[in-house]
PDB file of C-alpha atoms in Angstrom:
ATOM      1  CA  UNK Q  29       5.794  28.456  -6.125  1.00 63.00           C
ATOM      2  CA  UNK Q  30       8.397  26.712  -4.034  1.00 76.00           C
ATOM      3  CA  UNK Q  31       5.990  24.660  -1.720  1.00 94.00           C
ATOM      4  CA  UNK Q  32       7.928  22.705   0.919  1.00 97.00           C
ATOM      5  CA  UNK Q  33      11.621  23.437   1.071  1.00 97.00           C
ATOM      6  CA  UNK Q  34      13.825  21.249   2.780  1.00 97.00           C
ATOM      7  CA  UNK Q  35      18.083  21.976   3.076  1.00 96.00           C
ATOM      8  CA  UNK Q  36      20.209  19.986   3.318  1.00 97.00           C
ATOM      9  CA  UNK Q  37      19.387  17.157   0.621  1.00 96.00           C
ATOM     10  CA  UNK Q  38      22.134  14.863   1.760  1.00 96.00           C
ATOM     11  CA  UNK Q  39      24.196  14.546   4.943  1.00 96.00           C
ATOM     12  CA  UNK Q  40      26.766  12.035   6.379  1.00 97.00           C
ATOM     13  CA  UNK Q  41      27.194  12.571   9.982  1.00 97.00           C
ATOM     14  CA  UNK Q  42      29.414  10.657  12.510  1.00 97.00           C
ATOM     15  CA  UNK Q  43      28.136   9.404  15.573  1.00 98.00           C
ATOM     16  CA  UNK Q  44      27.855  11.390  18.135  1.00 97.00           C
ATOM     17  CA  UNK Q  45      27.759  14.548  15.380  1.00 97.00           C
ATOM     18  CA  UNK Q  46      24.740  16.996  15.631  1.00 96.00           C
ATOM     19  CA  UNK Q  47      23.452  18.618  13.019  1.00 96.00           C
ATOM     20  CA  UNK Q  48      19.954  20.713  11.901  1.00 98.00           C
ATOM     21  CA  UNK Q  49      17.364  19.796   9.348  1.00 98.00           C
ATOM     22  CA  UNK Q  50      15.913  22.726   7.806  1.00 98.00           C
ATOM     23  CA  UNK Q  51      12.513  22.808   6.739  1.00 98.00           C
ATOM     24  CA  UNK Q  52      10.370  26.281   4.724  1.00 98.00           C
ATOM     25  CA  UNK Q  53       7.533  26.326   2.979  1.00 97.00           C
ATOM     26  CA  UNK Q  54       5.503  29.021   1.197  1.00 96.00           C
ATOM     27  CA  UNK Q  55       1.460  27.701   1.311  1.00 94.00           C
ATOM     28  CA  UNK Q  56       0.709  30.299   4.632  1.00 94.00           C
ATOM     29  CA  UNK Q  57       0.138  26.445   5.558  1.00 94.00           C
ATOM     30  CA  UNK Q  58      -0.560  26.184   9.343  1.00 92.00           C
ATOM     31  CA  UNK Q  59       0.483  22.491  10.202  1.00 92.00           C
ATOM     32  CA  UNK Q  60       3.435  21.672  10.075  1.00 95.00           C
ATOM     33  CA  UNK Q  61       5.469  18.046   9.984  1.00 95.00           C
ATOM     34  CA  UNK Q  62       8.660  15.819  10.328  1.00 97.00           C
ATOM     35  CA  UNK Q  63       8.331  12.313   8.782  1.00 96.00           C
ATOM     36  CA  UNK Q  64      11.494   9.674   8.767  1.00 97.00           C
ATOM     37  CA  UNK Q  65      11.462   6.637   5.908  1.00 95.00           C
ATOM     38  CA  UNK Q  66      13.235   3.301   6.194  1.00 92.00           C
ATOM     39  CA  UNK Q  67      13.862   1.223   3.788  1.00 82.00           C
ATOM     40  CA  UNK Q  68      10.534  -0.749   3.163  1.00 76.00           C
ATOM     41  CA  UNK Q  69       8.811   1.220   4.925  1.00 76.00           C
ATOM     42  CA  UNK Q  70       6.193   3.771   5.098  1.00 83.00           C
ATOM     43  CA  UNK Q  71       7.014   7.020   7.193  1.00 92.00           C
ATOM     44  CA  UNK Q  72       6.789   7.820  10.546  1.00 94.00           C
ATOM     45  CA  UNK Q  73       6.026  10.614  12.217  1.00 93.00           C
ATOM     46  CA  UNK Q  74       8.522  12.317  14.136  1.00 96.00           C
ATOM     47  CA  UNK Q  75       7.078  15.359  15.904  1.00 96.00           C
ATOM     48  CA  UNK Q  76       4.125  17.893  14.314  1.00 93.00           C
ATOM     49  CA  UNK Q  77       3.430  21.226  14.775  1.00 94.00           C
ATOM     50  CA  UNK Q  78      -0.264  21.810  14.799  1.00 89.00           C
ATOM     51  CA  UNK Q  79      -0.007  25.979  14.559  1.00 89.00           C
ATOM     52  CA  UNK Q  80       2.754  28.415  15.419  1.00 91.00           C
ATOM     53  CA  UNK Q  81       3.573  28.146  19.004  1.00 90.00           C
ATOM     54  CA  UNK Q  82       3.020  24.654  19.408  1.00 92.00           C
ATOM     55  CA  UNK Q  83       5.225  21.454  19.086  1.00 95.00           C
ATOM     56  CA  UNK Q  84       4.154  17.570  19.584  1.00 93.00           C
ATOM     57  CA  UNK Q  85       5.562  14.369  19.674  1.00 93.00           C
ATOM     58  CA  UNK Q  86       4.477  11.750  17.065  1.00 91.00           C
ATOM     59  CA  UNK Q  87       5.207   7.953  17.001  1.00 90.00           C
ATOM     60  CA  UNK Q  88       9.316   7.915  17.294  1.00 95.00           C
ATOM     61  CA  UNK Q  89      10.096  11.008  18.719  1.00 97.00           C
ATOM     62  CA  UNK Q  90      13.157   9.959  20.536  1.00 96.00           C
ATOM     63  CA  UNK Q  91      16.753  11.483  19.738  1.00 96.00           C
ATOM     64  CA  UNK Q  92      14.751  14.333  18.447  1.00 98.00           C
ATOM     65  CA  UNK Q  93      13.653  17.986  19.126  1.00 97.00           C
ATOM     66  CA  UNK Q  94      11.940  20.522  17.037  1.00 98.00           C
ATOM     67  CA  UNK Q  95      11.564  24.213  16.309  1.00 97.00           C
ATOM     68  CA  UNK Q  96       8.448  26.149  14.918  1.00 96.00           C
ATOM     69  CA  UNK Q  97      10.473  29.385  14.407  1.00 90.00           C
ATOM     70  CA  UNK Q  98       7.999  31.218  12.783  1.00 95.00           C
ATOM     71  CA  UNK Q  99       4.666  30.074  10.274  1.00 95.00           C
ATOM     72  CA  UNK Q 100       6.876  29.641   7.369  1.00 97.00           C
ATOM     73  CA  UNK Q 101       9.623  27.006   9.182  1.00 97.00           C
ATOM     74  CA  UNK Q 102       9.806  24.385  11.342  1.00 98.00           C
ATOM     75  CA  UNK Q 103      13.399  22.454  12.196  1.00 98.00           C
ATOM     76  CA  UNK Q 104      14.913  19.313  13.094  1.00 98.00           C
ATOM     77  CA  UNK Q 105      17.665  18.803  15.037  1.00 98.00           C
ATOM     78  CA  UNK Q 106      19.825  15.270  16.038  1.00 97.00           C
ATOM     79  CA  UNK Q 107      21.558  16.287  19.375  1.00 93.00           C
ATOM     80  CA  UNK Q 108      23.480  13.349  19.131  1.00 96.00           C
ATOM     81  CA  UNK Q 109      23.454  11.432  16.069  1.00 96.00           C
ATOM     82  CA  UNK Q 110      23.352   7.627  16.547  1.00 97.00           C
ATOM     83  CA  UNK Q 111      23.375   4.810  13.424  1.00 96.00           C
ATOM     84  CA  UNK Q 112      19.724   4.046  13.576  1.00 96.00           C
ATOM     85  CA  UNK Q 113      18.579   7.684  12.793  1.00 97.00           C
ATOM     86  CA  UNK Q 114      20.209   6.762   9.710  1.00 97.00           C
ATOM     87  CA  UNK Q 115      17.046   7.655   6.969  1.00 97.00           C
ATOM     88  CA  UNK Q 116      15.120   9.932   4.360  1.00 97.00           C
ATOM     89  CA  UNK Q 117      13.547  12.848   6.744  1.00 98.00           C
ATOM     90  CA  UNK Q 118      10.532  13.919   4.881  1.00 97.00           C
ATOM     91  CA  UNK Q 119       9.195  17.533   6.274  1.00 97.00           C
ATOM     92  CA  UNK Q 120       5.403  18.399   5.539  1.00 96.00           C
ATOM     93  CA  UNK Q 121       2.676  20.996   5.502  1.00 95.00           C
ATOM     94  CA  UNK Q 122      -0.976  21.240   5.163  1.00 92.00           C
ATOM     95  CA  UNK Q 123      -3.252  24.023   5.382  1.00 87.00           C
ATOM     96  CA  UNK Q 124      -6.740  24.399   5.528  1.00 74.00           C
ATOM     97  CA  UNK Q 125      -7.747  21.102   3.824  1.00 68.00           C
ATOM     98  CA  UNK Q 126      -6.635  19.735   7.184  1.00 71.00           C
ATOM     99  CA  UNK Q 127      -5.070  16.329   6.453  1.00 77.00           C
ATOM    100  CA  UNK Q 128      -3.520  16.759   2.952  1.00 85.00           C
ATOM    101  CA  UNK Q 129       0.102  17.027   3.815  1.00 91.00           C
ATOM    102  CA  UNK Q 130       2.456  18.783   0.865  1.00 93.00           C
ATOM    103  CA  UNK Q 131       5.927  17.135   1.285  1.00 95.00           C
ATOM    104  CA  UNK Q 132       9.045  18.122   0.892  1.00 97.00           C
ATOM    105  CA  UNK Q 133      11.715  16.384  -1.992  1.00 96.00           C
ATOM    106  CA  UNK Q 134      13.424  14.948   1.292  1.00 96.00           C
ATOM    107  CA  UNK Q 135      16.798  14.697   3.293  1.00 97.00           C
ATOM    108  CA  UNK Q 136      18.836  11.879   3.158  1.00 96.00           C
ATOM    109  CA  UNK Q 137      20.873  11.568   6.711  1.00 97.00           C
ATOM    110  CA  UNK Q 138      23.576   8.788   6.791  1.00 97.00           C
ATOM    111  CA  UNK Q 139      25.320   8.277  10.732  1.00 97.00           C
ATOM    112  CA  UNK Q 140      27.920   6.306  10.520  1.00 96.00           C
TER     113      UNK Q 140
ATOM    114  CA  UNK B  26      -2.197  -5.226   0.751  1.00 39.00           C
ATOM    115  CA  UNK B  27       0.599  -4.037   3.203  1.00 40.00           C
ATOM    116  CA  UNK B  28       3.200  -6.508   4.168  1.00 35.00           C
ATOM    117  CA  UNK B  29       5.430  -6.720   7.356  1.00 36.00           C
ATOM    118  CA  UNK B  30       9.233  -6.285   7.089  1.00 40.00           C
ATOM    119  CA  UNK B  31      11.396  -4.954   4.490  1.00 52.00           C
ATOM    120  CA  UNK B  32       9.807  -6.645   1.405  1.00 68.00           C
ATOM    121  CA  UNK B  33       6.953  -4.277  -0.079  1.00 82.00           C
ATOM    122  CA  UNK B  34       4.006  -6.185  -2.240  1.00 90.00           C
ATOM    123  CA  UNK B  35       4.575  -5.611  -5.851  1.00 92.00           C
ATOM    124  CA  UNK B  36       2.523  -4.970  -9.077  1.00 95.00           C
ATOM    125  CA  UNK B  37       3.786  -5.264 -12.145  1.00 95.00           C
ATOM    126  CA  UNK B  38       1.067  -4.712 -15.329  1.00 96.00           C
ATOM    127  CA  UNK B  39       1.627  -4.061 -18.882  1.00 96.00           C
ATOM    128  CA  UNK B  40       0.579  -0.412 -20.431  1.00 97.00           C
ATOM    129  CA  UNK B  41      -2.566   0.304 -20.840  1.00 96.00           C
ATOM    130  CA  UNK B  42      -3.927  -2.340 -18.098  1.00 96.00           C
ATOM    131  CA  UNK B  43      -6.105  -1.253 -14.677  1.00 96.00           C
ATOM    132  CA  UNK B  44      -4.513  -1.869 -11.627  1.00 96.00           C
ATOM    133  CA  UNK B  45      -5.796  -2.324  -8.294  1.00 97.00           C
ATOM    134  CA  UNK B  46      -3.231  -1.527  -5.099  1.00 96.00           C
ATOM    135  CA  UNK B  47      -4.658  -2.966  -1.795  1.00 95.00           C
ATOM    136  CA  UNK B  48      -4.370  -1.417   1.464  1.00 94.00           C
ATOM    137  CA  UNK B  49      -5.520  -2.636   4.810  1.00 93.00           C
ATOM    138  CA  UNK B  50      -5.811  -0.052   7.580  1.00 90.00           C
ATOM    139  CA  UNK B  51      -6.017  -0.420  11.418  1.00 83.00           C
ATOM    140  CA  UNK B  52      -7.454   1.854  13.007  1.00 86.00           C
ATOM    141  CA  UNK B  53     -11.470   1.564  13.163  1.00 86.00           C
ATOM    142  CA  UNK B  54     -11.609   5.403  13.936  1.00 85.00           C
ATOM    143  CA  UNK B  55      -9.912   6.547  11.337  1.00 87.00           C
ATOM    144  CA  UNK B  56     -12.071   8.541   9.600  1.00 86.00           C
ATOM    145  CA  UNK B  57     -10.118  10.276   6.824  1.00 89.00           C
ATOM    146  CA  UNK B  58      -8.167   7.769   3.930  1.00 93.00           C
ATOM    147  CA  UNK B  59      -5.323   9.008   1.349  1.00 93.00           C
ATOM    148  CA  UNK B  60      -3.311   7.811  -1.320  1.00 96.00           C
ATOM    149  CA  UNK B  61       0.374   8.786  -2.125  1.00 96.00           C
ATOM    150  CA  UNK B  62       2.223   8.273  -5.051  1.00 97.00           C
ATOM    151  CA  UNK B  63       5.870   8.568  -4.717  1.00 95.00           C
ATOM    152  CA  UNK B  64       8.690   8.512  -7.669  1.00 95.00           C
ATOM    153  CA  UNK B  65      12.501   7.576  -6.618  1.00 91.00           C
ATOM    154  CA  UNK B  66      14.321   9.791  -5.193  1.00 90.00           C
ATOM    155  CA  UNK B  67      10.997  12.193  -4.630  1.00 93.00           C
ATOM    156  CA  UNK B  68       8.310  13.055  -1.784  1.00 94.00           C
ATOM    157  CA  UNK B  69       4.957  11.457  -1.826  1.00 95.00           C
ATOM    158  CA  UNK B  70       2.744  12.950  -3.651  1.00 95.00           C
ATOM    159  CA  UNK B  71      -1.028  13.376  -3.193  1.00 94.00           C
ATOM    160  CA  UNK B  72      -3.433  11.703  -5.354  1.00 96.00           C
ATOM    161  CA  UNK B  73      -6.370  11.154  -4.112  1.00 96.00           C
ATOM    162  CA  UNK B  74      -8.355  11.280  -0.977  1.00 93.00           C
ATOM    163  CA  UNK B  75     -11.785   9.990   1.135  1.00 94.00           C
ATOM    164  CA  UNK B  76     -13.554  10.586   4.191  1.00 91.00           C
ATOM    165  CA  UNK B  77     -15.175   7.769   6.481  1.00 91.00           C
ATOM    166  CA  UNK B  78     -18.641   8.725   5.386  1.00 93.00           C
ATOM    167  CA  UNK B  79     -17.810   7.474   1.555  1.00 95.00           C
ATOM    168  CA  UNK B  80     -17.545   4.068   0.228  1.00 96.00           C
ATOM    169  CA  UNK B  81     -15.970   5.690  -3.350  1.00 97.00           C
ATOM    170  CA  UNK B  82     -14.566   8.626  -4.753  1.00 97.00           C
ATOM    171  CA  UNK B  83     -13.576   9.292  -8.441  1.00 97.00           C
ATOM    172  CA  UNK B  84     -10.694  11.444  -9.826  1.00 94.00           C
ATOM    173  CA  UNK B  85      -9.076  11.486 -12.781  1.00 93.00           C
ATOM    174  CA  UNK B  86      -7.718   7.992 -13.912  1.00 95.00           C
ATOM    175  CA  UNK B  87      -7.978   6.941 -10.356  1.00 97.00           C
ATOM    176  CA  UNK B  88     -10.965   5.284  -7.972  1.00 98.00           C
ATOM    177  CA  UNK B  89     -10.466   4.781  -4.080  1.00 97.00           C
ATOM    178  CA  UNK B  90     -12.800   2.409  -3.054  1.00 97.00           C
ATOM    179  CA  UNK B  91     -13.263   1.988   0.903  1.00 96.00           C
ATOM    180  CA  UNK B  92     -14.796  -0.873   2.627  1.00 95.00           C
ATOM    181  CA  UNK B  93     -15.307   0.132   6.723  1.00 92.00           C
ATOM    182  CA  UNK B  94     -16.396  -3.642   7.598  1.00 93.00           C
ATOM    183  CA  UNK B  95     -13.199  -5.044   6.909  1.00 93.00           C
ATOM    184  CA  UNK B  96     -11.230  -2.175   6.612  1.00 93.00           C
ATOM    185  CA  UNK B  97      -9.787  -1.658   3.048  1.00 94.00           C
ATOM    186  CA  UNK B  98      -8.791   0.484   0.854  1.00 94.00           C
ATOM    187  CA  UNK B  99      -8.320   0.069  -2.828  1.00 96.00           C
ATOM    188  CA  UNK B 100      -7.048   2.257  -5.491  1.00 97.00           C
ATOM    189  CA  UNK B 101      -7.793   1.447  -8.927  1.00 98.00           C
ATOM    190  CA  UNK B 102      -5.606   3.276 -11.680  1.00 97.00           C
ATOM    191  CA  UNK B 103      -7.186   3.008 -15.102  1.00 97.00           C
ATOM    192  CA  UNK B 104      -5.536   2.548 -18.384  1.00 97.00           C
ATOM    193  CA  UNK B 105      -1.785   2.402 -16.317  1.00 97.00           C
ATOM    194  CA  UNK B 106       1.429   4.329 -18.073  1.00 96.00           C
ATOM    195  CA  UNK B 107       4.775   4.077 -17.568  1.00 95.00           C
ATOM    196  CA  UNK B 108       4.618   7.216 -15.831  1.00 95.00           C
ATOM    197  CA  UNK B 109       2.676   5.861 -12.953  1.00 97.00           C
ATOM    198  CA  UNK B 110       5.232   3.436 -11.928  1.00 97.00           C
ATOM    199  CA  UNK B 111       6.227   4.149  -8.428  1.00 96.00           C
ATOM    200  CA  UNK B 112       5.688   3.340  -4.653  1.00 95.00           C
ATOM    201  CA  UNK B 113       1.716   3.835  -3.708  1.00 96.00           C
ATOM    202  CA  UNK B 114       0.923   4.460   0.068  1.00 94.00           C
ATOM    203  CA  UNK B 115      -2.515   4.488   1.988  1.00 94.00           C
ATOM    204  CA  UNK B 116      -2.331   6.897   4.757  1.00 92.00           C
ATOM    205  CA  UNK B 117      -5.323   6.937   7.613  1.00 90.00           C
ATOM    206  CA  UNK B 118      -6.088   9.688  10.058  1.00 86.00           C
ATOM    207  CA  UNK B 119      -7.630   9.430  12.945  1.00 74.00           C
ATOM    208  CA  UNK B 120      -8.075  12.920  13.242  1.00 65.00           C
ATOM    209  CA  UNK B 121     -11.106  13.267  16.380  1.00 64.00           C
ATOM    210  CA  UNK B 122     -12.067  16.503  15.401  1.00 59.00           C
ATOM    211  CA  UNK B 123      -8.862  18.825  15.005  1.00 61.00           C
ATOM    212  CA  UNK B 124      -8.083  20.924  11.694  1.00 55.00           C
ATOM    213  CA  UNK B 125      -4.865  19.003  11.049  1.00 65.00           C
ATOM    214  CA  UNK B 126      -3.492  15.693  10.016  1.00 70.00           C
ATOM    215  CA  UNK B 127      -1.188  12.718  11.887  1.00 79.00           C
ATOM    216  CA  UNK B 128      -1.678  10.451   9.103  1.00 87.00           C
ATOM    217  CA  UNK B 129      -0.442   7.193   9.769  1.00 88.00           C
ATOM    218  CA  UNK B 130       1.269   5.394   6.360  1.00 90.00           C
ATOM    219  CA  UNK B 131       0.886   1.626   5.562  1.00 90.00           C
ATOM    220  CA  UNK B 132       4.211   0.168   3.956  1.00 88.00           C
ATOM    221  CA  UNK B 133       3.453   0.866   0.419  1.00 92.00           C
ATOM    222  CA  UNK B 134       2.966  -1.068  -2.972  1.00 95.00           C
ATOM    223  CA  UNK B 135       5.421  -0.824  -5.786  1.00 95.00           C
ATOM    224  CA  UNK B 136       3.728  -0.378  -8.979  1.00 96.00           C
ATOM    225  CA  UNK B 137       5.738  -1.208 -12.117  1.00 96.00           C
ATOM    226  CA  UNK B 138       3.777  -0.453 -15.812  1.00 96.00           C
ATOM    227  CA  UNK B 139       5.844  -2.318 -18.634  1.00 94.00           C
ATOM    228  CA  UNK B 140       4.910  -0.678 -22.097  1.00 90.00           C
TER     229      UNK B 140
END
């Protein structure tokens, strides 16, 4: 039992560079969520999908968008990379419980 | 307790010892509380959790106590191992009724257990 699946572990972008953050997870969890971690800091949340079919923004949604593609996976993507969305992305899930998120082992984006 | 900026609050205890990480939340309707644990280089992991309604909830090891009036949040980890060194995070939800979670994290604790 996988749980939360993220790909790629570890990317170094340039700016300007776009690139996809993959996200899968294997619960039949219907929430799903992108988290970013700074050093020192706790995580904030980037955008959530509630159910299938819907998308929201969190707190720092900027630079952002998101895909719910199906149940199972729900994607990142940096447009246009820029320095400061240099972080650990941390995608999540939860399922009936509600508010207990599963994470993901996280992806470490550097923009340089 | 949480701390502002880049330098988290740190516990250091020997093995064996209870410790107590401190967490002071901000929103007055939250109304759903969790603890993370998270290792280097991992995700945070779930430990425990507690709804608005409780003041203190028991798992194994581990006691989250929650005071509303001042809005707090303890975790107590008895009889600490190495193993339980990591970064500990309170989360809060303010979730008004919906099925799913936006948890807000505070900055998180580092716990260090020196056998």
């Amino acid at each position: 039992n996988a749980g939360v699946t993220q790909t790629p572990k570890f990317q170094v972008l340039k700016t300007g560079q776009s690139m996809t953050l993959q996200c899968a997870q294997d619960m039949n969890h219907n929430s799903m969520y992108w988290y970013r971690q700074d050093p020192g800091m706790g995580l904030r949340l980037i955008y959530y999908s509630a159910s299938e079919g819907t998308t929201d923004k969190g707190e720092v949604p900027n630079g952002y968008n998101v895909s719910r593609l199906n149940k199972r996976e729900f994607s990142l993507r940096l447009e246009s990379a820029a320095p400061s969305q240099t972080s650990v992305y941390f995608c999540a899930s939860s399922g009936i419980s509600g508010v207990v998120l599963t994470f993901g082992a996280g992806s470490r984006l550097t923009v340089l | 307790g949480e701390s502002v900026g880049l330098h988290l609050p740190t516990l250091s205890v020997q093995e064996g010892d209870n410790s107590i990480i401190n967490c002071a939340y901000s929103n007055s309707a939250s109304d759903y509380f969790i603890w993370y644990k998270q290792e280097s280089g991992k995700g945070p992991q779930f430990i425990i959790d507690i709804r608005s309604n409780m003041d203190k909830r028991q798992g194994q090891r581990v006691t989250v106590l929650l005071n509303k009036t001042v809005k707090h949040l303890s975790l107590q980890i008895a009889a600490t191992q190495p193993g339980d060194s990591a970064v500990y995070f309170c989360a809060e939800n303010d979730a008004g009724g919906t099925s799913y979670g936006k948890l807000t994290f505070g900055q998180g604790t580092i716990l260090t257990v020196h056998p």
